[in-house]
Short mmCIF file of C-alpha atoms in Angstrom, two decimals:
data_model
loop_
_atom_site.label_atom_id
_atom_site.label_comp_id
_atom_site.label_asym_id
_atom_site.label_seq_id
_atom_site.Cartn_x
_atom_site.Cartn_y
_atom_site.Cartn_z
CA MET A 1 59.90 -89.90 -294.18
CA ASN A 2 60.40 -92.35 -297.04
CA LYS A 3 63.04 -92.07 -299.77
CA GLN A 4 60.71 -90.44 -302.29
CA GLU A 5 59.65 -87.72 -299.87
CA LEU A 6 63.27 -87.07 -298.91
CA LEU A 7 64.31 -86.68 -302.54
CA GLN A 8 61.40 -84.35 -303.21
CA GLU A 9 62.34 -82.18 -300.24
CA LEU A 10 66.00 -82.04 -301.33
CA ALA A 11 64.91 -81.11 -304.86
CA ALA A 12 62.71 -78.32 -303.51
CA LYS A 13 65.49 -76.92 -301.32
CA PHE A 14 67.96 -77.12 -304.21
CA ALA A 15 65.52 -75.29 -306.50
CA SER A 16 64.90 -72.57 -303.92
CA GLY A 17 68.61 -72.03 -303.35
CA GLU A 18 68.67 -73.22 -299.73
CA LEU A 19 71.05 -76.00 -300.77
CA THR A 20 73.86 -75.93 -303.33
CA GLN A 21 75.36 -78.75 -305.34
CA ALA A 22 78.66 -78.36 -303.48
CA GLU A 23 76.89 -78.72 -300.10
CA ILE A 24 75.05 -81.85 -301.21
CA THR A 25 78.18 -83.53 -302.57
CA GLN A 26 80.12 -82.57 -299.45
CA ALA A 27 77.39 -84.02 -297.23
CA ILE A 28 77.55 -87.40 -298.97
CA GLY A 29 81.36 -87.42 -298.84
CA ALA A 30 81.99 -86.86 -302.54
CA ASP A 31 84.61 -84.55 -304.01
CA PRO A 32 82.95 -81.95 -306.30
CA GLU A 33 86.18 -81.46 -308.26
CA ASN A 34 86.48 -85.18 -308.96
CA ILE A 35 82.85 -85.36 -310.01
CA SER A 36 83.31 -82.38 -312.31
CA ALA A 37 86.49 -83.85 -313.80
CA GLU A 38 84.85 -87.23 -314.35
CA SER A 39 81.83 -85.55 -315.92
CA LYS A 40 84.02 -83.52 -318.29
CA ALA A 41 86.07 -86.59 -319.24
CA GLY A 42 82.90 -88.53 -320.00
CA SER A 43 81.54 -85.65 -322.03
CA ARG A 44 84.75 -85.41 -324.09
CA LEU A 45 84.77 -89.16 -324.72
CA SER A 46 81.12 -89.02 -325.78
CA ALA A 47 81.86 -86.14 -328.17
CA VAL A 48 84.81 -88.00 -329.72
CA LEU A 49 82.68 -91.10 -330.26
CA TYR A 50 79.91 -89.01 -331.81
CA PHE A 51 82.34 -87.41 -334.27
CA ILE A 52 83.96 -90.74 -335.11
CA GLY A 53 80.49 -92.16 -335.70
CA GLY A 54 79.67 -89.20 -337.92
CA GLY A 55 82.81 -89.81 -339.96
CA VAL A 56 81.95 -93.49 -340.36
CA VAL A 57 78.42 -92.58 -341.47
CA PHE A 58 79.89 -90.23 -344.08
CA LEU A 59 82.25 -92.92 -345.40
CA GLY A 60 79.40 -95.42 -345.60
CA MET A 61 77.32 -92.96 -347.59
CA VAL A 62 80.22 -92.20 -349.93
CA PHE A 63 80.82 -95.90 -350.64
CA PHE A 64 77.10 -96.50 -351.23
CA ILE A 65 76.79 -93.51 -353.57
CA ALA A 66 79.94 -94.52 -355.49
CA GLN A 67 78.67 -98.08 -355.97
CA GLU A 68 75.24 -97.01 -357.25
CA TRP A 69 76.23 -93.77 -359.00
CA ARG A 70 75.88 -94.99 -362.60
CA GLY A 71 72.35 -96.23 -361.99
CA PHE A 72 71.14 -92.94 -360.49
CA SER A 73 69.12 -90.43 -362.49
CA SER A 74 70.04 -86.75 -362.33
CA ALA A 75 67.35 -86.11 -359.72
CA MET A 76 68.50 -89.05 -357.60
CA LYS A 77 72.13 -87.87 -357.75
CA ILE A 78 71.06 -84.52 -356.33
CA ILE A 79 68.87 -86.14 -353.66
CA VAL A 80 71.53 -88.57 -352.36
CA THR A 81 74.22 -85.87 -352.21
CA MET A 82 72.64 -82.46 -351.70
CA GLY A 83 69.50 -83.87 -350.10
CA SER A 84 71.45 -85.99 -347.63
CA GLY A 85 73.60 -83.02 -346.65
CA LEU A 86 70.56 -80.80 -346.08
CA ALA A 87 68.85 -83.54 -344.06
CA ALA A 88 71.94 -83.92 -341.85
CA PHE A 89 72.05 -80.14 -341.35
CA VAL A 90 68.38 -80.03 -340.32
CA VAL A 91 68.89 -82.93 -337.89
CA GLY A 92 71.89 -81.10 -336.46
CA VAL A 93 69.72 -78.02 -335.87
CA LEU A 94 67.03 -80.13 -334.17
CA PHE A 95 69.54 -81.96 -331.95
CA ALA A 96 71.79 -78.98 -331.17
CA ASN A 97 69.78 -77.77 -328.15
CA GLN A 98 69.09 -81.20 -326.67
CA PRO A 99 71.62 -81.63 -323.80
CA ARG A 100 70.60 -85.25 -323.20
CA LEU A 101 71.82 -86.12 -326.71
CA GLY A 102 75.35 -84.82 -326.01
CA ALA A 103 77.31 -84.03 -329.16
CA ALA A 104 74.79 -85.61 -331.54
CA GLY A 105 73.97 -82.20 -333.02
CA PRO A 106 77.60 -81.27 -333.78
CA ALA A 107 78.15 -84.75 -335.25
CA PHE A 108 75.33 -84.17 -337.75
CA PHE A 109 76.75 -80.72 -338.56
CA LEU A 110 80.00 -82.53 -339.37
CA ILE A 111 78.21 -84.96 -341.69
CA ALA A 112 76.46 -82.03 -343.38
CA ALA A 113 79.73 -80.12 -343.81
CA LEU A 114 81.28 -83.16 -345.51
CA LEU A 115 78.29 -83.86 -347.77
CA LEU A 116 77.12 -80.39 -348.78
CA PRO A 117 80.18 -79.27 -350.82
CA GLY A 118 79.97 -82.40 -352.98
CA GLY A 119 76.18 -82.05 -353.13
CA LEU A 120 76.45 -78.48 -354.40
CA PHE A 121 79.05 -79.46 -357.01
CA VAL A 122 76.78 -82.31 -358.20
CA THR A 123 73.77 -79.97 -358.30
CA TYR A 124 75.70 -77.39 -360.34
CA ASP A 125 76.96 -80.07 -362.71
CA GLU A 126 73.52 -81.63 -363.23
CA PHE A 127 72.09 -78.22 -364.07
CA GLY A 128 74.82 -77.71 -366.68
CA ILE A 129 76.87 -75.17 -364.74
CA ASN A 130 80.64 -75.46 -365.24
CA ILE A 131 82.09 -76.51 -361.87
CA ASP A 132 85.72 -76.15 -362.99
CA THR A 133 85.63 -72.37 -362.70
CA THR A 134 86.74 -70.21 -359.81
CA ALA A 135 83.36 -68.46 -359.92
CA ALA A 136 81.61 -71.74 -359.11
CA GLN A 137 83.94 -72.31 -356.17
CA ILE A 138 83.22 -68.80 -354.87
CA GLN A 139 79.48 -69.37 -355.10
CA ILE A 140 79.57 -72.77 -353.38
CA ALA A 141 81.96 -71.61 -350.65
CA GLY A 142 79.82 -68.49 -350.17
CA ILE A 143 76.63 -70.52 -349.77
CA LEU A 144 78.20 -72.82 -347.19
CA PHE A 145 79.86 -69.93 -345.35
CA ALA A 146 76.56 -68.03 -345.15
CA ALA A 147 74.61 -71.11 -344.02
CA TYR A 148 76.99 -72.03 -341.19
CA LEU A 149 77.46 -68.41 -340.14
CA ALA A 150 73.68 -67.91 -339.92
CA ALA A 151 73.32 -71.12 -337.91
CA TYR A 152 76.10 -69.99 -335.56
CA VAL A 153 74.46 -66.59 -335.01
CA VAL A 154 71.25 -68.35 -333.99
CA MET A 155 72.65 -71.28 -331.94
CA ARG A 156 76.16 -70.11 -330.85
CA LYS A 157 77.78 -73.54 -331.19
CA ASN A 158 81.56 -73.86 -331.54
CA VAL A 159 81.27 -76.55 -334.21
CA LEU A 160 79.29 -74.14 -336.40
CA LEU A 161 81.89 -71.44 -335.91
CA THR A 162 84.63 -73.91 -336.83
CA PHE A 163 83.01 -74.76 -340.16
CA THR A 164 82.29 -71.07 -340.72
CA PHE A 165 86.05 -70.47 -340.54
CA ILE A 166 86.76 -73.39 -342.88
CA PHE A 167 84.28 -72.31 -345.55
CA GLY A 168 85.23 -68.67 -345.05
CA SER A 169 88.87 -69.54 -345.71
CA TRP A 170 87.86 -71.40 -348.88
CA LEU A 171 85.81 -68.38 -349.97
CA PHE A 172 88.72 -66.01 -349.29
CA LEU A 173 91.28 -68.08 -351.24
CA ALA A 174 88.92 -68.64 -354.16
CA SER A 175 88.10 -64.92 -354.28
CA MET A 176 91.78 -63.97 -354.27
CA ASP A 177 92.43 -66.41 -357.11
CA PHE A 178 89.51 -64.95 -359.08
CA ILE A 179 90.79 -61.39 -358.60
CA VAL A 180 94.31 -61.99 -359.92
CA ARG A 181 93.61 -64.71 -362.49
CA GLY A 182 94.80 -63.56 -365.91
CA VAL A 183 96.82 -60.65 -364.51
CA PRO A 184 100.41 -61.12 -365.78
CA MET A 185 102.04 -59.12 -362.98
CA PHE A 186 100.89 -61.60 -360.32
CA ASP A 187 102.76 -64.88 -360.06
CA GLY A 188 100.31 -67.67 -359.18
CA TRP A 189 102.09 -69.52 -356.36
CA ARG A 190 103.60 -66.34 -354.89
CA PHE A 191 100.24 -64.60 -354.65
CA PHE A 192 98.78 -67.76 -353.13
CA SER A 193 101.54 -67.65 -350.50
CA TYR A 194 100.64 -64.04 -349.67
CA SER A 195 96.99 -65.09 -349.33
CA ILE A 196 97.96 -67.87 -346.91
CA LEU A 197 100.10 -65.36 -345.02
CA LEU A 198 97.09 -63.07 -344.55
CA LEU A 199 94.84 -65.98 -343.63
CA GLY A 200 97.30 -67.21 -341.00
CA THR A 201 97.49 -63.72 -339.53
CA ALA A 202 93.69 -63.55 -339.37
CA TYR A 203 93.54 -66.92 -337.59
CA MET A 204 96.03 -65.79 -334.95
CA LEU A 205 94.14 -62.53 -334.38
CA LEU A 206 90.90 -64.48 -333.97
CA ALA A 207 92.62 -66.84 -331.52
CA TYR A 208 93.75 -63.86 -329.45
CA SER A 209 90.27 -62.32 -329.49
CA PHE A 210 88.75 -65.60 -328.23
CA THR A 211 91.12 -65.89 -325.26
CA ASP A 212 89.29 -65.88 -321.92
CA THR A 213 85.88 -66.03 -323.64
CA GLU A 214 83.35 -68.80 -324.12
CA ARG A 215 85.04 -69.49 -327.47
CA GLY A 216 88.45 -69.87 -325.84
CA VAL A 217 88.47 -73.60 -326.58
CA LEU A 218 89.07 -72.68 -330.24
CA SER A 219 92.09 -70.47 -329.51
CA GLY A 220 94.64 -73.30 -329.44
CA TRP A 221 93.49 -74.66 -332.81
CA LEU A 222 93.38 -71.21 -334.39
CA TYR A 223 96.86 -70.39 -333.09
CA SER A 224 98.14 -73.71 -334.48
CA PHE A 225 96.68 -73.37 -337.98
CA GLY A 226 97.43 -69.67 -338.04
CA VAL A 227 101.11 -69.95 -337.21
CA ILE A 228 101.55 -72.95 -339.54
CA GLY A 229 100.00 -71.03 -342.43
CA PHE A 230 101.88 -67.80 -341.66
CA LEU A 231 105.34 -69.32 -341.27
CA SER A 232 104.90 -71.85 -344.10
CA ALA A 233 103.93 -69.03 -346.46
CA GLY A 234 106.88 -66.93 -345.32
CA LEU A 235 109.26 -69.85 -345.92
CA ALA A 236 107.76 -70.47 -349.38
CA LEU A 237 108.14 -66.79 -350.29
CA GLY A 238 111.85 -67.09 -349.53
CA GLY A 239 112.14 -69.51 -352.45
CA TRP A 240 115.20 -71.56 -353.32
CA LYS A 241 118.52 -70.74 -354.93
CA PRO A 242 118.96 -69.37 -357.62
CA SER A 243 115.44 -67.78 -357.64
CA GLN A 244 115.33 -67.07 -353.93
CA SER A 245 113.98 -63.86 -352.41
CA VAL A 246 116.75 -62.22 -350.38
CA PHE A 247 114.19 -59.97 -348.68
CA TRP A 248 112.08 -62.82 -347.31
CA GLU A 249 115.11 -64.90 -346.36
CA ALA A 250 116.46 -61.91 -344.43
CA ILE A 251 113.29 -61.04 -342.52
CA TYR A 252 112.10 -64.60 -341.88
CA PRO A 253 114.22 -65.14 -338.70
CA GLY A 254 112.79 -61.89 -337.33
CA LEU A 255 109.25 -63.12 -337.94
CA VAL A 256 110.01 -66.41 -336.21
CA PHE A 257 111.58 -64.78 -333.17
CA ALA A 258 108.70 -62.31 -332.97
CA ILE A 259 106.26 -65.23 -332.75
CA ILE A 260 108.46 -66.97 -330.17
CA PHE A 261 108.34 -63.77 -328.10
CA LEU A 262 104.56 -63.60 -328.53
CA SER A 263 104.25 -67.21 -327.38
CA THR A 264 105.81 -66.30 -324.04
CA HIS A 265 103.59 -63.25 -323.68
CA LEU A 266 100.39 -65.08 -324.67
CA LYS A 267 101.43 -68.36 -322.98
CA SER A 268 100.65 -70.28 -326.15
CA LYS A 269 102.38 -73.64 -326.58
CA ALA A 270 101.10 -73.84 -330.16
CA LEU A 271 102.97 -70.66 -331.13
CA LEU A 272 106.12 -71.78 -329.33
CA VAL A 273 106.20 -75.31 -330.76
CA PHE A 274 105.46 -74.44 -334.38
CA SER A 275 107.68 -71.36 -334.46
CA SER A 276 110.56 -73.44 -333.05
CA LEU A 277 109.96 -76.08 -335.73
CA ALA A 278 109.87 -73.36 -338.37
CA LEU A 279 113.20 -71.96 -337.13
CA GLY A 280 114.76 -75.42 -337.36
CA ILE A 281 113.44 -75.89 -340.90
CA TYR A 282 114.70 -72.45 -341.90
CA LEU A 283 118.19 -73.16 -340.55
CA THR A 284 118.23 -76.48 -342.38
CA LYS A 285 117.16 -74.79 -345.62
CA ILE A 286 119.72 -71.99 -345.39
CA THR A 287 122.55 -74.36 -344.51
CA ALA A 288 121.71 -76.74 -347.35
CA GLN A 289 121.20 -73.90 -349.81
CA TYR A 290 124.35 -71.88 -349.19
CA PHE A 291 126.91 -74.12 -347.49
CA SER A 292 126.47 -77.66 -348.76
CA ASP A 293 128.60 -77.07 -351.87
CA SER A 294 131.32 -75.02 -350.23
CA ILE A 295 132.16 -76.86 -347.01
CA GLY A 296 130.78 -80.27 -347.81
CA TRP A 297 127.41 -81.80 -347.15
CA ALA A 298 128.64 -83.93 -344.28
CA PHE A 299 129.96 -80.91 -342.35
CA ALA A 300 126.75 -79.03 -343.18
CA LEU A 301 124.73 -81.84 -341.60
CA VAL A 302 126.81 -81.55 -338.42
CA ILE A 303 126.06 -77.83 -338.29
CA ILE A 304 122.36 -78.47 -338.89
CA GLY A 305 122.27 -81.03 -336.09
CA PHE A 306 123.82 -78.66 -333.55
CA LEU A 307 121.58 -75.82 -334.64
CA LEU A 308 118.47 -77.97 -334.24
CA MET A 309 119.58 -79.07 -330.78
CA GLY A 310 120.06 -75.41 -329.88
CA VAL A 311 116.55 -74.59 -331.08
CA ALA A 312 115.13 -77.52 -329.08
CA TYR A 313 116.96 -76.38 -325.93
CA LEU A 314 115.68 -72.82 -326.40
CA ALA A 315 112.10 -74.04 -326.85
CA VAL A 316 112.22 -76.19 -323.71
CA ARG A 317 113.66 -73.35 -321.62
CA LEU A 318 111.05 -70.88 -322.84
CA ASN A 319 108.23 -73.35 -322.26
CA ARG A 320 109.30 -74.05 -318.66
CA ARG A 321 110.02 -70.46 -317.76
CA TYR A 322 107.28 -68.48 -319.49
CA VAL A 323 104.57 -70.61 -321.16
CA SER A 324 103.79 -73.39 -318.67
CA GLN A 325 103.70 -71.12 -315.62
#
């Protein structure tokens, strides 16, 4: 039996189920776990290079468009911005289900996501639509959100879901701004902080719902952005002396410790790390705000230092005992 016949027979037995991949690799003395790990590492490296390449392509297109912008007609401006974004999106759709191309499809979805917002703004502007209004932002964000959501429903790719979240967040914030604009009872930055608070909560709930699913790879990122948005908004709502909010300053430590507790229950390093950082920032803020004038800034710094070391020690202990296990 020559080599070709042997390979054909092995392929037939593998296809029929008589042989498994693990049995073949064991027979030739290879470690399936090592092969799998090497394959995953190569796949991750390939994906990173694809996305870096996509970013470089986007920058090259931006520099080219900026250099030639004044010489473009209205139609050409729309073609090089909106048209390029649509072309990248179509290529992403065509490449998305081609395993041999690796992450080429997601890389083109990235290029499209970077080009299409600017392309839509240019298209609106060239047709005489005021792009400085919140209504225009809602329309553009809504178009992009719907496009990426529809593509995700059809192809079920994580990169599409990621951009769906990004454009959905933009749509949510623009809509909230449109609702309260011109209403005297709503303070601009404070309402924006509440919107970020809600958005951060939604991100964390999505992260929890994705745990132990095929979308679990997104959980860590969603937890990270969610807790950053939630705790940053809570800290901003506390304000600064003399216009501080006593209510938010009082409940903020409870929110932080609640998230620290959740991090141990959910085994999320993102929640633990960022909530610990938020606690340190809060302690620094409170110490500087209320004690720097009375006991001296130098002594206040000593207190801050010890408090931060205590927070760091607590975070390390919790990570070792509950999260990393």
